[in-house]
Amino acid sequence: ETGVTQTPRHLVMGMTNKKSLKCEQHLGHNAMYWYKQSAKKPLELMFVYSLEERVENNSVPSRFSPECPNSSHLFLHLHTLQPEDSALYLCASSQDIRGSDEQYFGPGTRLTVT
Amino acid sequence: AQTVTQSQPEMSVQEAETVTLSCTYDTSENNYYLFWYKQPPSRQMILVIRQEAYKQQNATENRFSVNFQKAAKSFSLKISDSQLGDTAMYFCAFKSPDSNYQLIWGAGTKLIIKP
């Protein structure tokens, strides 16, 4: 596969469940990102990793926990979510976090919290 | 704080027409980057065009061009000879050293190209 892949594509979970979202990039990039996309709202940056080190944590609730085991993989661990966490979760990567580097996006995971 | 505003939630035009999507931003920075991304229905977000603030010349990519007005903090996207495949959500985004190189996004404009 090429580009940025995300699994699963759809996820329905109860508020007491624990699940993980996976992202993989095949582009040799050094930076990876998690975004939350809700209808009619700007994309919200959740986490940024550069060379496997977390760079930014934008006041995200602790029920979201990222993990970056290597430069190609990024996980988002979910536990005790709330219904308002239902959204499309996008993963992206770029060569570097600085400059005008393009971000390449995955197809997203559509999360529904019941 | 930097903000990006897209004042048109939805637009629709006939195929082959030209359409302009507006974007304004707020920053005190002098060096920054601006982007237009496209998200087709049920498909991945992709970059349409980018502009470095230090470049006076407007960026162009085939049928896509921008009108970058630095003093007015405006960055509109013009799509010429629109095609059905241009139907998508279009997002304007901004990035600068002051935003810690995070992309700051607008809320998007839904563009519908009608046959």
Tab-separated table of C-alpha atoms in Angstrom:
chain	number	residue	atom	x	y	z
A	1	GLU	CA	0.000	0.000	0.000
A	2	THR	CA	1.059	3.572	-0.548
A	3	GLY	CA	0.368	6.835	1.251
A	4	VAL	CA	-1.317	6.954	4.639
A	5	THR	CA	-3.583	4.145	5.766
A	6	GLN	CA	-5.917	4.007	8.746
A	7	THR	CA	-7.720	1.143	10.418
A	8	PRO	CA	-10.472	0.559	11.186
A	9	ARG	CA	-12.452	2.717	8.787
A	10	HIS	CA	-15.537	2.595	11.001
A	11	LEU	CA	-15.818	1.981	14.723
A	12	VAL	CA	-18.797	1.877	17.041
A	13	MET	CA	-18.003	1.654	20.722
A	14	GLY	CA	-19.732	2.016	24.021
A	15	MET	CA	-18.629	4.513	26.606
A	16	THR	CA	-16.957	1.828	28.709
A	17	ASN	CA	-15.008	0.197	25.884
A	18	LYS	CA	-11.316	0.452	25.114
A	19	LYS	CA	-10.257	0.545	21.487
A	20	SER	CA	-7.326	1.736	19.394
A	21	LEU	CA	-7.046	3.484	16.060
A	22	LYS	CA	-4.068	2.701	13.883
A	23	CYS	CA	-2.293	4.824	11.320
A	24	GLU	CA	0.565	3.826	9.055
A	25	GLN	CA	2.467	5.950	6.583
A	26	HIS	CA	4.537	4.534	3.743
A	27	LEU	CA	6.109	7.825	2.701
A	28	GLY	CA	9.236	7.962	4.846
A	29	HIS	CA	7.979	11.058	6.644
A	30	ASN	CA	9.263	12.282	9.990
A	31	ALA	CA	6.095	13.872	11.352
A	32	MET	CA	2.680	12.392	12.082
A	33	TYR	CA	-0.549	13.968	13.300
A	34	TRP	CA	-3.943	13.099	14.740
A	35	TYR	CA	-6.882	15.367	13.923
A	36	LYS	CA	-10.524	15.326	14.978
A	37	GLN	CA	-12.996	16.408	12.288
A	38	SER	CA	-16.529	17.327	13.349
A	39	ALA	CA	-19.221	18.617	11.019
A	40	LYS	CA	-19.092	22.351	10.262
A	41	LYS	CA	-16.084	22.906	12.516
A	42	PRO	CA	-12.422	23.461	11.699
A	43	LEU	CA	-10.160	20.471	11.994
A	44	GLU	CA	-8.846	20.153	15.524
A	45	LEU	CA	-5.229	19.117	15.901
A	46	MET	CA	-4.945	16.623	18.720
A	47	PHE	CA	-1.379	15.350	18.698
A	48	VAL	CA	1.826	15.891	16.744
A	49	TYR	CA	4.847	13.623	16.666
A	50	SER	CA	8.175	14.485	15.120
A	51	LEU	CA	10.809	11.760	14.932
A	52	GLU	CA	8.698	9.697	17.341
A	53	GLU	CA	8.697	12.443	19.974
A	54	ARG	CA	5.442	14.148	20.927
A	55	VAL	CA	5.681	17.797	19.960
A	56	GLU	CA	2.289	19.157	20.773
A	57	ASN	CA	-0.610	18.178	22.986
A	58	ASN	CA	-3.441	20.569	22.481
A	59	SER	CA	-5.274	20.098	25.767
A	60	VAL	CA	-6.804	16.835	24.674
A	61	PRO	CA	-8.765	14.893	27.318
A	62	SER	CA	-6.818	12.041	28.874
A	63	ARG	CA	-9.322	9.526	27.530
A	64	PHE	CA	-7.352	9.908	24.272
A	65	SER	CA	-3.830	8.505	24.488
A	66	PRO	CA	-1.422	8.564	21.537
A	67	GLU	CA	1.452	6.209	20.877
A	68	CYS	CA	4.160	6.441	18.249
A	69	PRO	CA	6.341	3.311	18.386
A	70	ASN	CA	8.293	4.246	15.254
A	71	SER	CA	8.240	6.871	12.522
A	72	SER	CA	5.827	4.858	10.362
A	73	HIS	CA	3.139	4.035	12.898
A	74	LEU	CA	0.832	6.069	15.062
A	75	PHE	CA	-1.884	4.850	17.387
A	76	LEU	CA	-4.702	6.562	19.220
A	77	HIS	CA	-5.886	4.616	22.247
A	78	LEU	CA	-9.438	5.326	23.332
A	79	HIS	CA	-11.106	4.609	26.675
A	80	THR	CA	-14.256	5.753	28.457
A	81	LEU	CA	-15.232	8.045	25.613
A	82	GLN	CA	-18.226	10.351	25.584
A	83	PRO	CA	-20.898	10.681	22.872
A	84	GLU	CA	-19.459	14.085	21.899
A	85	ASP	CA	-16.267	12.285	20.886
A	86	SER	CA	-18.111	10.860	17.896
A	87	ALA	CA	-16.332	12.269	14.841
A	88	LEU	CA	-14.032	11.468	11.951
A	89	TYR	CA	-10.471	10.957	13.180
A	90	LEU	CA	-7.842	11.748	10.603
A	91	CYS	CA	-4.216	10.810	10.595
A	92	ALA	CA	-1.688	12.750	8.540
A	93	SER	CA	2.029	12.790	7.912
A	94	SER	CA	4.552	15.231	6.502
A	95	GLN	CA	8.247	15.233	5.789
A	96	ASP	CA	8.819	17.705	8.590
A	97	ILE	CA	6.638	19.865	10.835
A	98	ARG	CA	8.232	23.113	9.664
A	99	GLY	CA	8.063	24.972	6.408
A	100	SER	CA	5.499	24.567	3.691
A	101	ASP	CA	5.584	20.776	3.684
A	102	GLU	CA	2.352	19.221	2.506
A	103	GLN	CA	0.455	17.019	4.923
A	104	TYR	CA	-0.753	13.726	3.512
A	105	PHE	CA	-3.964	12.430	5.014
A	106	GLY	CA	-5.396	9.022	5.578
A	107	PRO	CA	-9.048	8.203	4.827
A	108	GLY	CA	-10.033	8.561	8.467
A	109	THR	CA	-11.815	6.443	11.059
A	110	ARG	CA	-15.490	7.257	11.532
A	111	LEU	CA	-16.034	6.833	15.276
A	112	THR	CA	-19.454	6.565	16.871
A	113	VAL	CA	-19.717	6.475	20.652
A	114	THR	CA	-22.987	5.068	21.947
B	1	ALA	CA	-4.255	34.021	18.341
B	2	GLN	CA	-4.283	33.136	14.686
B	3	THR	CA	-7.647	32.437	13.130
B	4	VAL	CA	-8.840	31.438	9.680
B	5	THR	CA	-12.289	32.386	8.436
B	6	GLN	CA	-14.147	30.968	5.477
B	7	SER	CA	-17.301	33.010	5.136
B	8	GLN	CA	-19.070	30.806	2.576
B	9	PRO	CA	-20.403	27.581	4.147
B	10	GLU	CA	-21.697	26.341	0.792
B	11	MET	CA	-21.522	27.315	-2.861
B	12	SER	CA	-22.773	25.800	-6.069
B	13	VAL	CA	-21.967	26.598	-9.684
B	14	GLN	CA	-22.578	25.086	-13.095
B	15	GLU	CA	-19.944	22.931	-14.692
B	16	ALA	CA	-17.363	24.923	-16.693
B	17	GLU	CA	-17.987	28.113	-14.703
B	18	THR	CA	-15.388	29.876	-12.636
B	19	VAL	CA	-15.811	30.011	-8.874
B	20	THR	CA	-13.930	31.844	-6.142
B	21	LEU	CA	-13.771	30.670	-2.543
B	22	SER	CA	-12.853	33.226	0.074
B	23	CYS	CA	-10.530	32.925	3.031
B	24	THR	CA	-9.293	35.505	5.485
B	25	TYR	CA	-6.874	35.040	8.330
B	26	ASP	CA	-5.575	36.946	11.266
B	27	THR	CA	-1.921	37.038	12.275
B	28	SER	CA	0.777	39.414	13.395
B	29	GLU	CA	3.457	37.327	11.703
B	30	ASN	CA	5.254	38.380	8.552
B	31	ASN	CA	6.439	34.961	7.438
B	32	TYR	CA	3.893	32.191	7.140
B	33	TYR	CA	2.344	29.675	4.779
B	34	LEU	CA	-1.159	29.335	3.413
B	35	PHE	CA	-2.808	26.256	1.981
B	36	TRP	CA	-5.993	25.133	0.295
B	37	TYR	CA	-6.969	21.511	0.869
B	38	LYS	CA	-9.773	19.607	-0.816
B	39	GLN	CA	-11.815	16.785	0.723
B	40	PRO	CA	-14.040	15.039	-1.852
B	41	PRO	CA	-17.039	13.092	-0.540
B	42	SER	CA	-15.838	9.937	1.221
B	43	ARG	CA	-12.310	10.486	-0.032
B	44	GLN	CA	-9.046	11.622	1.424
B	45	MET	CA	-8.030	15.199	2.046
B	46	ILE	CA	-5.491	16.386	-0.520
B	47	LEU	CA	-3.496	19.555	-1.028
B	48	VAL	CA	-4.744	21.801	-3.821
B	49	ILE	CA	-2.304	24.688	-3.660
B	50	ARG	CA	0.050	26.470	-1.276
B	51	GLN	CA	1.519	29.954	-0.952
B	52	GLU	CA	4.531	31.271	0.940
B	53	ALA	CA	3.830	34.720	2.358
B	54	TYR	CA	7.201	36.091	1.264
B	55	LYS	CA	6.359	35.388	-2.380
B	56	GLN	CA	4.451	38.182	-4.058
B	57	GLN	CA	3.508	36.113	-7.069
B	58	ASN	CA	0.216	34.266	-6.718
B	59	ALA	CA	0.504	30.487	-6.830
B	60	THR	CA	-1.169	28.574	-9.666
B	61	GLU	CA	-1.733	24.881	-10.272
B	62	ASN	CA	-3.444	24.200	-13.583
B	63	ARG	CA	-7.084	25.334	-13.165
B	64	PHE	CA	-6.494	26.426	-9.568
B	65	SER	CA	-5.056	29.801	-8.647
B	66	VAL	CA	-4.991	32.024	-5.605
B	67	ASN	CA	-5.399	35.723	-5.033
B	68	PHE	CA	-3.081	36.444	-2.128
B	69	GLN	CA	-3.553	39.900	-0.630
B	70	LYS	CA	-1.079	40.086	2.229
B	71	ALA	CA	-2.085	43.506	3.530
B	72	ALA	CA	-5.738	42.526	3.560
B	73	LYS	CA	-4.896	39.062	4.974
B	74	SER	CA	-6.943	37.461	2.261
B	75	PHE	CA	-6.236	34.215	0.402
B	76	SER	CA	-8.990	33.309	-2.053
B	77	LEU	CA	-9.027	30.262	-4.313
B	78	LYS	CA	-10.187	30.519	-7.909
B	79	ILE	CA	-11.235	27.422	-9.799
B	80	SER	CA	-11.496	27.924	-13.548
B	81	ASP	CA	-13.471	25.706	-15.926
B	82	SER	CA	-14.967	23.840	-12.965
B	83	GLN	CA	-15.509	20.115	-13.321
B	84	LEU	CA	-17.832	17.657	-11.598
B	85	GLY	CA	-14.819	16.172	-9.840
B	86	ASP	CA	-14.212	19.504	-8.122
B	87	THR	CA	-17.243	18.849	-5.913
B	88	ALA	CA	-15.761	18.694	-2.403
B	89	MET	CA	-15.214	20.460	0.885
B	90	TYR	CA	-12.464	23.041	0.550
B	91	PHE	CA	-10.443	24.050	3.579
B	92	CYS	CA	-8.153	27.020	3.939
B	93	ALA	CA	-5.267	26.604	6.390
B	94	PHE	CA	-2.487	28.753	7.828
B	95	LYS	CA	0.841	27.900	9.382
B	96	SER	CA	3.553	30.007	10.979
B	97	PRO	CA	6.381	29.849	13.476
B	98	ASP	CA	4.068	31.567	15.946
B	99	SER	CA	1.505	28.784	15.611
B	100	ASN	CA	4.344	26.405	16.404
B	101	TYR	CA	3.983	25.225	12.828
B	102	GLN	CA	0.557	23.788	13.536
B	103	LEU	CA	-1.954	24.161	10.745
B	104	ILE	CA	-4.807	26.467	11.742
B	105	TRP	CA	-7.883	25.522	9.736
B	106	GLY	CA	-10.995	27.275	8.516
B	107	ALA	CA	-14.392	25.609	8.882
B	108	GLY	CA	-14.556	24.800	5.181
B	109	THR	CA	-16.685	25.616	2.153
B	110	LYS	CA	-18.817	22.944	0.560
B	111	LEU	CA	-18.567	23.365	-3.200
B	112	ILE	CA	-21.075	21.654	-5.479
B	113	ILE	CA	-20.520	21.573	-9.233
B	114	LYS	CA	-23.776	21.008	-11.066
B	115	PRO	CA	-23.920	19.309	-14.485
